[in-house]
Amino acid sequence: MTTQNSPAPLWQPGPERVATAAVTRFQSWAAERYDAPADGGYAALHRWSVDQLDTFWAAVAEWFDIRFSTPYERVIGERAMPGAQWFPGATLNYAEHALRTAEDPARADDSALLYVDETQEQTTVSWSELRRQVGALAAHLRDLGVRPGDRVSGYVPNIPQAVTALLATAAVGAVWTSCAPDFGARSVLDRFQQVEPVVLFTVDGYRYGGKQHDRTATVAELRAELPTLRAVVHIPLLGTPTPEAALNWADLVAPGTGPAPDPVFEQVPFDHPLWVLYSSGTTGLPKAIVQSQGGILLEHFKQVGLHLDLGPEDRFFWYTSTGWMMWNFLVAGLLTGTTIVLYDGSPGFPAIDAQWAVAERTGTTLYGTSAAYVMASRKAGIHPGRDHDLSRVQCVATTGSPLPPDGFRWLHDEIAEDLWIASVSGGTDVCSCFAGAVPTLPVHIGELQAAGLGTDLQAWNAQGEPVVDEVGELVVTNPMPSMPVRFWNDPDGSRYRDSYFEMFPGVWRHGDWITITDRGTVVIHGRSDSTLNRQGVRMGSADIYEAVERLPEIRESLVIGLEEPDGGYWMPLFVHLADGAVLDDDLRNRIKQTIRQQLSPRHVPDEIIEVPGVPHTLTGKRIEVPVKRLLQGTALDKAVNAGSVDNVELLRFYERIAATRR
């Protein structure tokens, strides 16, 4: 019988799927070896994983056969946040684990990488070839004087060379950092200048939307403004000859005579930096987030091996770019011997179904994309399951923003009834998911399946008390291995503490509004730093977007809550209309009626304003806080870092609205 608190699931895994899932086998194994609960399913396993944090992570390390070249003294030394010490004494190497499959003669010639561009033609890189190239490139990096701890940067798209460069960097014990080539020079320099790279891998340009985009002038500017560079490696994606004083990619990875020597994997401490990721940097210089070789290795093994249930038979495709943490997460598929699918191109070229076509042609089994792409596919009226052979796709995962209920229904109806839909939520800050995919649990419309193993996820009210079935701040009350070891150029750690631990000292506060239901599922309501607070009632912007963007006339929307000097509160809704739509009284009334009926009268905006577009970060997230600052009268150059925005000219429109109101 279904109660009000237990709605019927949209999808339920069958008994065979549950029995064969890696997380089920892990639980049975951990029950025998580590006294994990044998009964109670995922909920009991999760409770154990956070109550017995040390034991859980020791079990993960053994289950995935982590190669510690020197053993660890204990799992967690100092437990404080920030500053938790993981596996002190241990040494290892991330790249060694990512390439371990190549050591198996039965798998050496299988595909490690499948690369597809807008022509839909495929390039395959085998495990043995990937390992050979990584070994050759790592040797050249050492010849260039690259040593453990040095930074190596990539201005490269989602191509096989980027994966090779990352793994070679990790093999040396150097620190990888990357930006996508659609980033302008200022955006790249805001990031790379902080970490002072010694090598830059770069392309001459990239293809997007059926066009070639030359980047040679941008690369020249980067070379001039990065004085610490010892070498630039040229990847001629568009066929441009190697510039003078640059090294040619092909020369560095060319096979030598005789058998290829085994790569040399520098054994580094568990907390040794693996890479630097960056926050969006919309209101200042991007935070340079440092994550460790060991922390990422364990967290990603857990995510791809247990939560996504990926193995050697799978093909893992996530639409991403090298400027987004999901690219680093995609590379983690190699850890479980999974073939990863790299797609470099527009998400909607030559037609809106481009990503579905990639999934079909590559035999993808787990396909990840953005919630925005799912909703755009739905709004465009396409039928992927009818027009493409997606029979191998077992799971569609989404992130970037909450997947609205209509997105869940559309995927279920259009792809397959027996489709596992995994809406996941995490962040660049941990390069992982706080909550999302669990292959043994049901899927409920509009909800993430559960908190991740080893993730002590809670919703807290303003008094710092955990709440259930109520909106609260997303907090994590125990450390995770992939939490940043530090920020670059933050010697006293003050910027790191201020970013996550200022509101609740010793507890990670991420900045999202969430609800944890009494069933353990999770609902994401949007960013808490751009909270709407109408008559004392806090609301998430995501709820409004979900309701409004169901209307066919609305392409995208942006809602802002503005505290006014006289004590008033102004909540405008900005709408970007679909082609041919007109914002007349009828549409305004339907927008208000939709919000009133589906949310509440308190959610109805004070004003509905047509705009030429909604500004986003370079990774595609709506920009709310900078727009709010503009409307409060902050100058554009103070309200936002222009290099972090996809279209800064759009912000001038909001600036004019602010001036008019003043």
XYZ file of C-alpha atoms in Angstrom:
662
model
C 0.000 0.000 0.000
C 1.323 3.467 -0.884
C 1.157 6.138 1.804
C 1.527 9.864 1.380
C 5.177 9.613 2.425
C 5.835 6.599 0.198
C 4.813 7.455 -3.359
C 4.981 4.755 -5.984
C 8.413 4.752 -7.610
C 8.889 5.559 -11.264
C 11.394 2.710 -11.541
C 12.332 -0.250 -9.412
C 15.391 -2.424 -10.071
C 14.567 -6.070 -10.643
C 15.814 -8.810 -8.305
C 18.564 -9.877 -10.716
C 19.848 -6.329 -11.075
C 19.932 -5.901 -7.306
C 21.666 -9.254 -6.767
C 24.390 -8.647 -9.364
C 25.086 -4.990 -8.506
C 28.589 -4.359 -7.216
C 27.229 -2.532 -4.169
C 25.272 -5.665 -3.187
C 28.343 -7.857 -3.544
C 30.409 -5.292 -1.638
C 27.913 -5.289 1.237
C 27.958 -9.086 1.532
C 31.770 -9.139 1.408
C 32.093 -6.285 3.935
C 29.652 -8.070 6.254
C 32.012 -11.049 6.378
C 35.294 -9.152 6.624
C 34.415 -5.831 8.283
C 31.235 -6.536 10.247
C 29.068 -4.405 7.954
C 25.322 -5.071 8.243
C 24.310 -8.037 6.085
C 20.634 -7.078 6.197
C 18.744 -3.825 5.805
C 19.856 -3.053 2.269
C 21.446 0.188 1.207
C 20.081 2.239 4.110
C 21.841 -0.014 6.631
C 25.048 0.000 4.574
C 25.018 3.796 4.375
C 24.444 4.175 8.111
C 27.392 1.875 8.781
C 29.568 3.721 6.257
C 29.200 7.029 8.124
C 29.118 5.619 11.670
C 32.233 3.513 11.016
C 34.022 5.873 8.652
C 37.499 4.424 9.173
C 36.317 0.866 8.657
C 34.267 1.729 5.575
C 37.153 3.396 3.737
C 39.533 0.594 4.689
C 37.001 -1.788 3.155
C 36.788 0.313 -0.029
C 40.584 0.291 -0.343
C 40.707 -3.498 -0.017
C 37.661 -4.174 -2.235
C 39.194 -2.200 -5.106
C 42.692 -3.554 -4.439
C 44.356 -0.188 -3.923
C 48.099 -0.572 -4.461
C 49.763 1.089 -1.510
C 53.496 0.996 -2.212
C 53.998 1.748 1.472
C 51.264 0.779 3.934
C 49.125 3.253 5.825
C 49.420 3.705 9.576
C 45.679 4.223 10.060
C 42.752 5.279 7.897
C 42.125 8.709 9.421
C 44.651 10.587 11.503
C 43.355 14.031 12.346
C 39.546 13.996 11.809
C 38.926 17.747 11.955
C 37.334 19.642 9.088
C 39.140 21.214 7.443
C 42.406 19.356 7.832
C 41.417 15.684 8.013
C 44.412 13.399 7.409
C 43.626 10.353 5.286
C 45.762 7.192 5.201
C 48.888 8.816 6.713
C 52.068 7.021 5.754
C 50.649 5.494 2.569
C 52.076 6.120 -0.890
C 50.483 5.303 -4.244
C 49.860 6.664 -7.753
C 46.515 7.495 -9.383
C 47.683 6.875 -12.966
C 48.959 3.406 -12.086
C 45.426 2.416 -11.058
C 43.809 4.096 -14.069
C 46.017 2.028 -16.407
C 45.914 -1.239 -14.491
C 43.595 -2.901 -17.023
C 46.356 -2.690 -19.644
C 48.376 -5.183 -17.597
C 45.807 -7.889 -18.348
C 46.792 -9.596 -21.645
C 43.145 -10.463 -22.252
C 42.155 -6.781 -22.123
C 45.228 -5.036 -23.550
C 43.747 -4.635 -27.037
C 40.266 -3.671 -25.840
C 39.123 -0.050 -26.145
C 40.084 2.262 -23.308
C 38.970 5.446 -25.107
C 36.347 6.018 -27.791
C 36.585 9.488 -29.286
C 33.796 11.051 -31.338
C 33.560 14.525 -32.849
C 30.772 16.310 -34.705
C 31.294 14.153 -37.781
C 30.260 11.163 -35.606
C 33.389 9.328 -36.759
C 35.046 7.244 -34.054
C 38.679 6.960 -33.019
C 39.663 4.142 -30.688
C 42.613 4.010 -28.303
C 43.339 0.597 -26.800
C 44.445 0.038 -23.226
C 47.943 -0.985 -24.325
C 48.306 2.037 -26.595
C 47.072 4.415 -23.904
C 49.549 2.945 -21.419
C 52.372 3.210 -23.969
C 51.577 6.846 -24.766
C 51.321 7.770 -21.080
C 54.695 6.142 -20.423
C 56.353 7.933 -23.336
C 54.867 11.314 -22.433
C 55.738 10.946 -18.750
C 59.365 10.216 -19.704
C 59.461 13.383 -21.840
C 57.965 15.440 -18.999
C 60.757 14.215 -16.735
C 63.285 15.112 -19.439
C 61.818 18.624 -19.403
C 62.560 18.819 -15.698
C 58.998 18.286 -14.483
C 59.115 16.996 -10.920
C 56.531 15.943 -8.340
C 54.471 18.951 -7.307
C 55.121 20.957 -10.508
C 51.999 22.114 -12.319
C 51.163 21.009 -15.851
C 48.328 22.772 -17.656
C 46.086 21.922 -20.569
C 44.200 24.290 -22.861
C 42.563 21.401 -24.635
C 39.116 20.054 -25.549
C 37.695 16.650 -24.635
C 40.068 14.621 -26.819
C 42.228 11.533 -26.188
C 45.372 13.661 -25.916
C 43.872 15.402 -22.873
C 43.401 12.083 -21.060
C 46.937 11.008 -21.931
C 48.375 14.312 -20.692
C 46.458 14.097 -17.403
C 47.620 10.539 -16.736
C 51.234 11.289 -17.700
C 51.200 14.276 -15.347
C 49.868 12.100 -12.526
C 52.425 9.395 -13.312
C 55.205 11.930 -12.741
C 53.580 13.136 -9.527
C 53.005 16.571 -11.042
C 49.725 18.471 -10.700
C 47.282 18.675 -13.621
C 45.011 21.634 -14.353
C 42.940 22.364 -17.458
C 40.618 24.789 -19.185
C 38.463 24.232 -22.249
C 39.532 26.136 -25.397
C 36.262 28.058 -25.522
C 37.549 29.959 -22.464
C 39.003 33.323 -23.427
C 42.550 34.301 -22.536
C 41.543 36.331 -19.483
C 39.512 33.446 -18.028
C 42.389 31.028 -18.537
C 44.957 33.391 -17.062
C 42.758 34.027 -14.012
C 43.145 30.313 -13.361
C 46.582 29.310 -14.619
C 48.468 32.340 -13.318
C 47.513 31.310 -9.795
C 49.250 27.945 -10.063
C 52.245 28.908 -12.262
C 52.445 25.947 -14.658
C 55.753 24.762 -16.092
C 54.260 23.010 -19.153
C 51.263 23.952 -21.289
C 49.494 21.483 -23.593
C 47.470 23.358 -26.159
C 45.512 22.970 -29.367
C 45.553 25.325 -32.319
C 41.756 25.494 -32.222
C 38.624 23.406 -31.956
C 35.456 22.541 -33.854
C 32.059 23.454 -32.496
C 28.677 23.911 -34.116
C 30.019 22.944 -37.533
C 32.677 25.658 -37.477
C 36.390 25.814 -36.800
C 37.510 28.173 -34.045
C 41.136 29.259 -34.284
C 42.923 29.688 -30.942
C 46.478 30.431 -32.061
C 46.286 34.088 -30.981
C 44.921 33.104 -27.567
C 47.710 30.550 -27.132
C 50.296 33.202 -27.990
C 48.808 35.437 -25.295
C 48.917 32.609 -22.765
C 52.565 31.926 -23.550
C 53.398 35.586 -23.073
C 51.537 35.877 -19.766
C 52.725 32.625 -18.160
C 56.421 33.293 -17.477
C 56.922 30.041 -15.542
C 56.437 27.901 -18.675
C 59.400 25.779 -19.664
C 57.665 24.134 -22.595
C 54.538 24.362 -24.744
C 53.251 21.212 -26.438
C 51.294 21.791 -29.651
C 48.391 19.497 -30.604
C 47.452 20.351 -34.231
C 43.737 19.612 -34.004
C 43.041 21.905 -36.980
C 46.266 21.044 -38.789
C 48.258 24.171 -37.969
C 52.039 23.594 -38.144
C 53.873 23.507 -34.833
C 54.932 27.045 -33.869
C 58.562 27.871 -33.376
C 59.830 26.996 -29.874
C 56.899 24.644 -29.256
C 57.060 20.855 -29.070
C 54.945 18.666 -31.333
C 52.602 16.228 -29.621
C 53.286 13.403 -32.077
C 57.010 13.556 -31.381
C 56.451 13.099 -27.653
C 54.248 10.014 -27.931
C 55.782 8.358 -31.001
C 56.604 4.676 -30.494
C 60.269 3.884 -30.218
C 62.107 0.867 -31.525
C 61.658 -2.360 -29.605
C 59.154 -3.114 -26.864
C 57.689 -0.117 -25.072
C 59.152 0.287 -21.579
C 56.725 0.165 -18.682
C 55.641 3.584 -17.450
C 57.321 4.801 -14.294
C 54.714 5.730 -11.692
C 56.026 8.072 -9.028
C 54.859 6.849 -5.625
C 53.558 9.890 -3.758
C 51.943 10.430 -0.350
C 48.192 9.838 -0.166
C 47.492 13.577 0.196
C 49.865 14.605 -2.626
C 48.089 16.979 -5.067
C 46.595 15.312 -8.145
C 44.954 18.275 -9.841
C 43.659 21.801 -9.376
C 40.036 22.538 -10.238
C 38.455 25.976 -10.193
C 35.260 27.480 -8.884
C 33.189 29.497 -11.337
C 34.783 32.729 -10.149
C 31.706 34.796 -10.959
C 32.261 37.261 -8.097
C 36.047 37.221 -7.835
C 39.135 35.306 -8.766
C 38.242 31.599 -9.142
C 39.160 29.455 -6.140
C 42.006 27.094 -7.071
C 40.832 23.856 -5.442
C 43.516 21.238 -4.753
C 42.483 17.583 -4.473
C 44.739 14.676 -3.624
C 45.895 11.612 -5.548
C 44.690 9.201 -2.870
C 41.496 11.027 -1.944
C 40.286 11.219 -5.532
C 41.342 7.624 -6.185
C 39.229 6.220 -3.348
C 36.257 8.520 -3.851
C 36.105 7.867 -7.587
C 36.519 4.115 -7.190
C 33.536 4.254 -4.827
C 31.472 6.398 -7.177
C 32.103 4.638 -10.489
C 32.489 1.138 -9.080
C 29.659 1.057 -6.521
C 27.247 3.920 -7.217
C 27.376 3.873 -11.024
C 28.014 0.107 -11.060
C 30.501 0.396 -13.925
C 32.761 -2.464 -14.980
C 34.766 -3.832 -17.916
C 31.704 -4.465 -20.084
C 30.449 -0.874 -19.840
C 30.866 2.193 -22.009
C 30.685 5.433 -20.061
C 29.744 8.681 -21.848
C 29.225 11.985 -20.104
C 28.812 15.142 -22.136
C 31.372 17.503 -20.656
C 34.382 19.707 -21.333
C 37.824 19.897 -19.747
C 36.727 23.052 -17.943
C 34.197 21.142 -15.813
C 34.847 18.635 -13.034
C 32.688 16.061 -14.826
C 35.551 15.581 -17.287
C 37.834 14.512 -14.436
C 35.003 12.299 -13.188
C 34.585 10.768 -16.662
C 38.277 9.815 -16.745
C 37.657 7.893 -13.511
C 35.774 5.307 -15.544
C 39.204 3.924 -16.444
C 39.658 2.844 -12.827
C 37.053 0.081 -13.216
C 38.316 -1.050 -16.630
C 35.434 0.764 -18.331
C 35.673 2.206 -21.843
C 35.133 5.954 -21.633
C 33.518 7.877 -24.484
C 34.955 11.315 -25.279
C 32.782 13.663 -27.328
C 34.153 16.973 -28.542
C 31.508 19.184 -30.067
C 28.283 21.080 -29.606
C 25.603 19.322 -27.556
C 23.054 20.092 -30.250
C 24.840 19.956 -33.617
C 23.838 19.168 -36.279
C 20.520 18.678 -34.468
C 19.235 18.654 -30.899
C 19.535 14.858 -30.746
C 23.336 14.916 -31.256
C 24.147 13.468 -27.826
C 21.633 10.657 -28.258
C 23.292 9.866 -31.583
C 26.677 9.601 -29.833
C 25.204 7.249 -27.244
C 23.812 5.075 -30.037
C 26.958 4.957 -32.183
C 29.284 4.199 -29.279
C 27.129 1.557 -27.602
C 27.003 3.636 -24.431
C 25.659 1.819 -21.362
C 25.738 4.771 -18.933
C 25.033 8.168 -20.463
C 25.469 11.344 -18.443
C 24.301 14.783 -19.470
C 22.861 17.974 -18.055
C 19.313 18.357 -16.830
C 19.104 21.336 -19.193
C 19.823 19.099 -22.208
C 17.138 16.623 -21.168
C 14.597 19.425 -20.851
C 15.706 20.955 -24.172
C 15.236 17.552 -25.827
C 11.775 17.293 -24.324
C 10.809 20.805 -25.362
C 12.052 20.183 -28.915
C 9.687 17.227 -29.212
C 12.329 14.701 -30.246
C 11.960 10.944 -29.694
C 15.408 9.487 -28.935
C 14.175 6.010 -28.093
C 12.240 5.813 -31.358
C 14.827 7.382 -33.638
C 17.986 5.858 -32.149
C 18.954 2.391 -30.998
C 19.500 3.045 -27.301
C 18.979 -0.555 -26.258
C 22.398 -0.700 -24.567
C 21.724 2.372 -22.402
C 20.963 1.078 -18.922
C 21.183 4.402 -17.098
C 20.798 8.076 -17.936
C 22.406 10.307 -15.311
C 21.984 14.066 -15.029
C 23.651 16.863 -13.113
C 24.424 20.585 -13.393
C 20.997 21.492 -12.031
C 18.081 19.548 -10.545
C 16.214 17.385 -13.060
C 12.560 18.503 -12.931
C 9.815 15.896 -12.524
C 8.827 16.344 -16.174
C 12.372 15.334 -17.110
C 12.074 12.088 -15.164
C 8.769 11.270 -16.867
C 10.061 12.163 -20.321
C 13.136 9.926 -19.998
C 10.978 7.067 -18.728
C 8.446 7.475 -21.551
C 10.850 8.237 -24.402
C 13.877 6.029 -23.707
C 12.663 2.931 -21.872
C 10.348 1.981 -19.044
C 13.136 -0.098 -17.503
C 15.549 2.850 -17.435
C 17.545 3.739 -14.351
C 17.410 7.547 -14.092
C 20.125 8.913 -11.822
C 19.897 12.581 -10.932
C 23.099 13.379 -9.023
C 24.359 16.393 -7.105
C 27.832 17.226 -5.874
C 30.326 19.865 -6.772
C 33.692 20.879 -8.106
C 34.715 21.337 -4.481
C 34.793 17.546 -3.925
C 34.860 16.425 -7.599
C 32.186 13.920 -6.699
C 28.563 13.503 -5.677
C 27.042 14.065 -2.265
C 23.893 12.266 -3.343
C 22.578 10.483 -6.398
C 22.923 7.115 -8.053
C 22.279 3.830 -6.223
C 21.623 0.866 -8.567
C 19.685 -1.130 -5.944
C 17.173 1.552 -4.947
C 13.951 2.732 -6.605
C 13.741 6.042 -8.442
C 11.109 8.532 -7.329
C 10.142 11.416 -9.589
C 12.022 14.609 -8.782
C 14.274 12.991 -6.182
C 17.874 11.831 -5.904
C 18.000 8.222 -4.779
C 20.133 8.602 -1.628
C 23.210 10.107 -0.030
C 26.495 8.543 -1.127
C 28.320 5.938 0.903
C 30.742 7.451 3.380
C 28.981 10.827 2.975
C 27.378 12.041 6.199
C 24.886 14.231 4.373
C 22.322 16.166 6.403
C 19.904 19.075 6.035
C 20.312 21.640 8.817
C 18.090 24.506 9.854
C 19.448 27.940 10.816
C 20.042 26.728 14.382
C 22.342 23.962 13.161
C 19.841 21.186 13.844
C 19.222 18.298 11.423
C 15.771 18.282 9.843
C 13.872 15.660 7.855
C 11.148 16.437 5.321
C 12.039 20.134 5.684
C 14.189 22.421 3.581
C 17.616 22.987 5.108
C 21.223 23.761 4.324
C 23.196 20.941 2.702
C 25.904 20.013 5.190
C 28.389 17.158 5.501
C 29.248 16.448 9.123
C 32.200 14.091 8.620
C 35.175 14.384 6.256
C 35.256 12.902 2.748
C 38.589 11.858 1.156
C 38.104 14.083 -1.892
C 37.478 17.282 0.056
C 40.181 19.809 -0.903
C 43.499 19.396 0.835
C 43.795 23.170 0.426
C 43.296 26.077 -1.944
C 46.309 27.206 -3.952
C 47.834 30.464 -2.648
C 45.845 30.285 0.596
C 48.734 29.838 3.046
C 46.776 30.252 6.263
C 43.709 28.384 4.980
C 41.424 31.333 5.670
C 39.812 31.365 2.228
C 39.161 27.627 2.451
C 37.560 27.948 5.907
C 35.474 30.927 4.854
C 34.162 29.046 1.810
C 32.701 26.051 3.661
C 33.052 26.300 7.442
C 32.096 29.864 8.372
C 28.388 29.226 9.033
C 28.836 25.969 10.961
C 32.431 25.645 12.275
C 33.787 22.144 11.779
C 30.920 21.200 9.444
C 31.010 21.489 5.629
C 28.222 23.808 4.449
C 27.990 23.519 0.697
C 25.571 26.313 -0.186
C 22.574 24.334 -1.480
C 19.053 24.053 -0.106
C 18.011 20.421 0.182
C 15.303 18.258 1.679
C 16.113 14.788 2.968
C 12.907 12.773 3.063
C 12.017 10.179 5.658
C 12.750 7.584 2.941
C 16.327 8.814 2.620
C 15.845 10.391 -0.804
C 17.136 13.894 -1.480
C 15.554 16.911 -3.190
C 17.744 19.824 -4.343
C 16.104 23.261 -4.244
C 18.890 25.495 -5.525
C 21.698 27.625 -4.143
C 21.239 28.975 -0.633
C 23.459 31.969 -1.355
C 20.768 33.224 -3.751
C 17.846 32.245 -1.531
C 14.417 33.708 -2.074
C 12.867 34.802 1.231
C 9.270 35.890 0.817
C 7.502 36.910 4.037
C 9.927 34.842 6.072
C 9.486 31.716 3.940
C 12.665 30.491 2.234
C 12.304 29.166 -1.297
C 14.671 27.636 -3.799
C 14.929 29.148 -7.261
C 15.020 25.676 -8.850
C 11.399 25.105 -7.864
C 10.322 28.195 -9.792
C 12.405 27.318 -12.859
C 10.889 23.868 -12.948
C 7.338 25.226 -12.964
C 7.838 28.157 -15.349
C 9.914 26.344 -17.951
C 7.204 23.783 -18.527
C 5.445 26.497 -20.515
C 6.414 26.149 -24.185
C 6.834 29.915 -24.565
C 9.612 30.081 -21.950
C 13.078 29.105 -23.125
C 14.768 29.905 -19.799
C 14.141 31.983 -16.707
C 15.946 33.681 -13.843
C 14.397 34.716 -10.525
C 15.991 37.100 -8.026
C 14.963 38.073 -4.506
C 16.038 41.574 -3.583
C 15.968 43.087 -0.091
C 15.234 46.803 -0.497
C 16.530 49.653 1.695
C 13.034 50.549 2.927
C 12.490 47.025 4.217
C 10.560 45.911 1.159
C 11.255 42.857 -0.963
C 11.226 42.789 -4.762
C 11.157 39.459 -6.569
C 11.357 39.822 -10.361
C 11.207 36.901 -12.777
C 13.238 37.371 -15.956
C 12.118 35.274 -18.911
C 13.919 34.454 -22.151
C 11.184 33.618 -24.628
C 11.112 30.950 -27.290
C 11.169 32.110 -30.906
C 7.848 33.679 -31.874
C 6.540 33.980 -28.300
C 5.275 37.316 -26.979
C 5.171 38.389 -23.343
C 1.628 39.736 -23.315
C -0.906 39.847 -20.493
C -2.125 36.366 -21.331
C 1.342 34.811 -20.961
C 2.035 36.819 -17.793
C -1.195 35.554 -16.278
C -0.438 31.952 -17.247
C 3.030 32.216 -15.685
C 1.557 33.524 -12.453
C -1.223 30.947 -12.452
C 1.275 28.140 -13.050
C 3.421 29.249 -10.118
C 0.427 29.823 -7.847
C -1.058 26.404 -8.562
C 2.121 24.332 -8.628
C 4.032 26.110 -5.861
C 2.217 28.718 -3.781
C 0.972 32.319 -3.922
C 4.177 33.369 -2.135
C 6.226 32.181 -5.104
C 4.426 34.483 -7.574
C 6.915 37.145 -8.734
C 6.285 40.849 -8.297
C 7.184 41.535 -11.907
C 7.814 39.478 -15.055
C 10.408 40.994 -17.362
C 11.453 39.817 -20.809
C 15.221 39.579 -21.327
C 17.361 38.720 -24.374
C 18.981 35.846 -22.485
C 20.012 34.386 -19.153
C 23.719 34.661 -18.280
C 25.638 31.535 -17.281
C 29.008 30.551 -15.933
C 31.411 29.015 -18.421
C 30.199 25.594 -17.260
C 26.575 26.437 -17.985
C 25.082 27.329 -14.589
C 22.675 30.249 -14.270
C 24.229 33.299 -12.657
C 22.002 34.531 -9.845
C 24.209 36.243 -7.253
C 25.980 38.633 -9.669
C 22.614 39.658 -11.169
C 21.319 40.286 -7.663
C 24.349 42.461 -6.960
C 23.766 44.417 -10.161
C 20.160 45.040 -9.185
C 21.363 46.244 -5.790
C 23.458 48.878 -7.551
C 26.893 47.256 -7.576
C 28.986 48.266 -10.576
C 29.376 45.559 -13.217
C 33.146 45.233 -12.754
C 32.603 44.775 -9.007
C 29.591 42.473 -9.243
C 31.075 39.844 -11.517
C 34.328 38.563 -12.942
C 33.601 39.136 -16.630
C 35.923 36.331 -17.683
C 33.753 33.774 -15.897
C 30.544 34.575 -17.815
C 29.452 33.092 -21.127
C 28.049 36.411 -22.404
C 28.967 39.485 -20.415
C 26.895 41.715 -22.721
C 23.755 40.116 -21.296
C 24.698 41.463 -17.885
C 24.632 44.997 -19.248
C 20.922 44.535 -19.856
C 20.382 43.747 -16.168
C 22.608 46.677 -15.261
C 20.309 48.967 -17.252
C 17.273 47.556 -15.442
C 18.987 48.383 -12.142
C 19.714 51.930 -13.308
C 16.096 52.402 -14.371
C 14.828 51.239 -10.970
C 17.167 53.603 -9.166
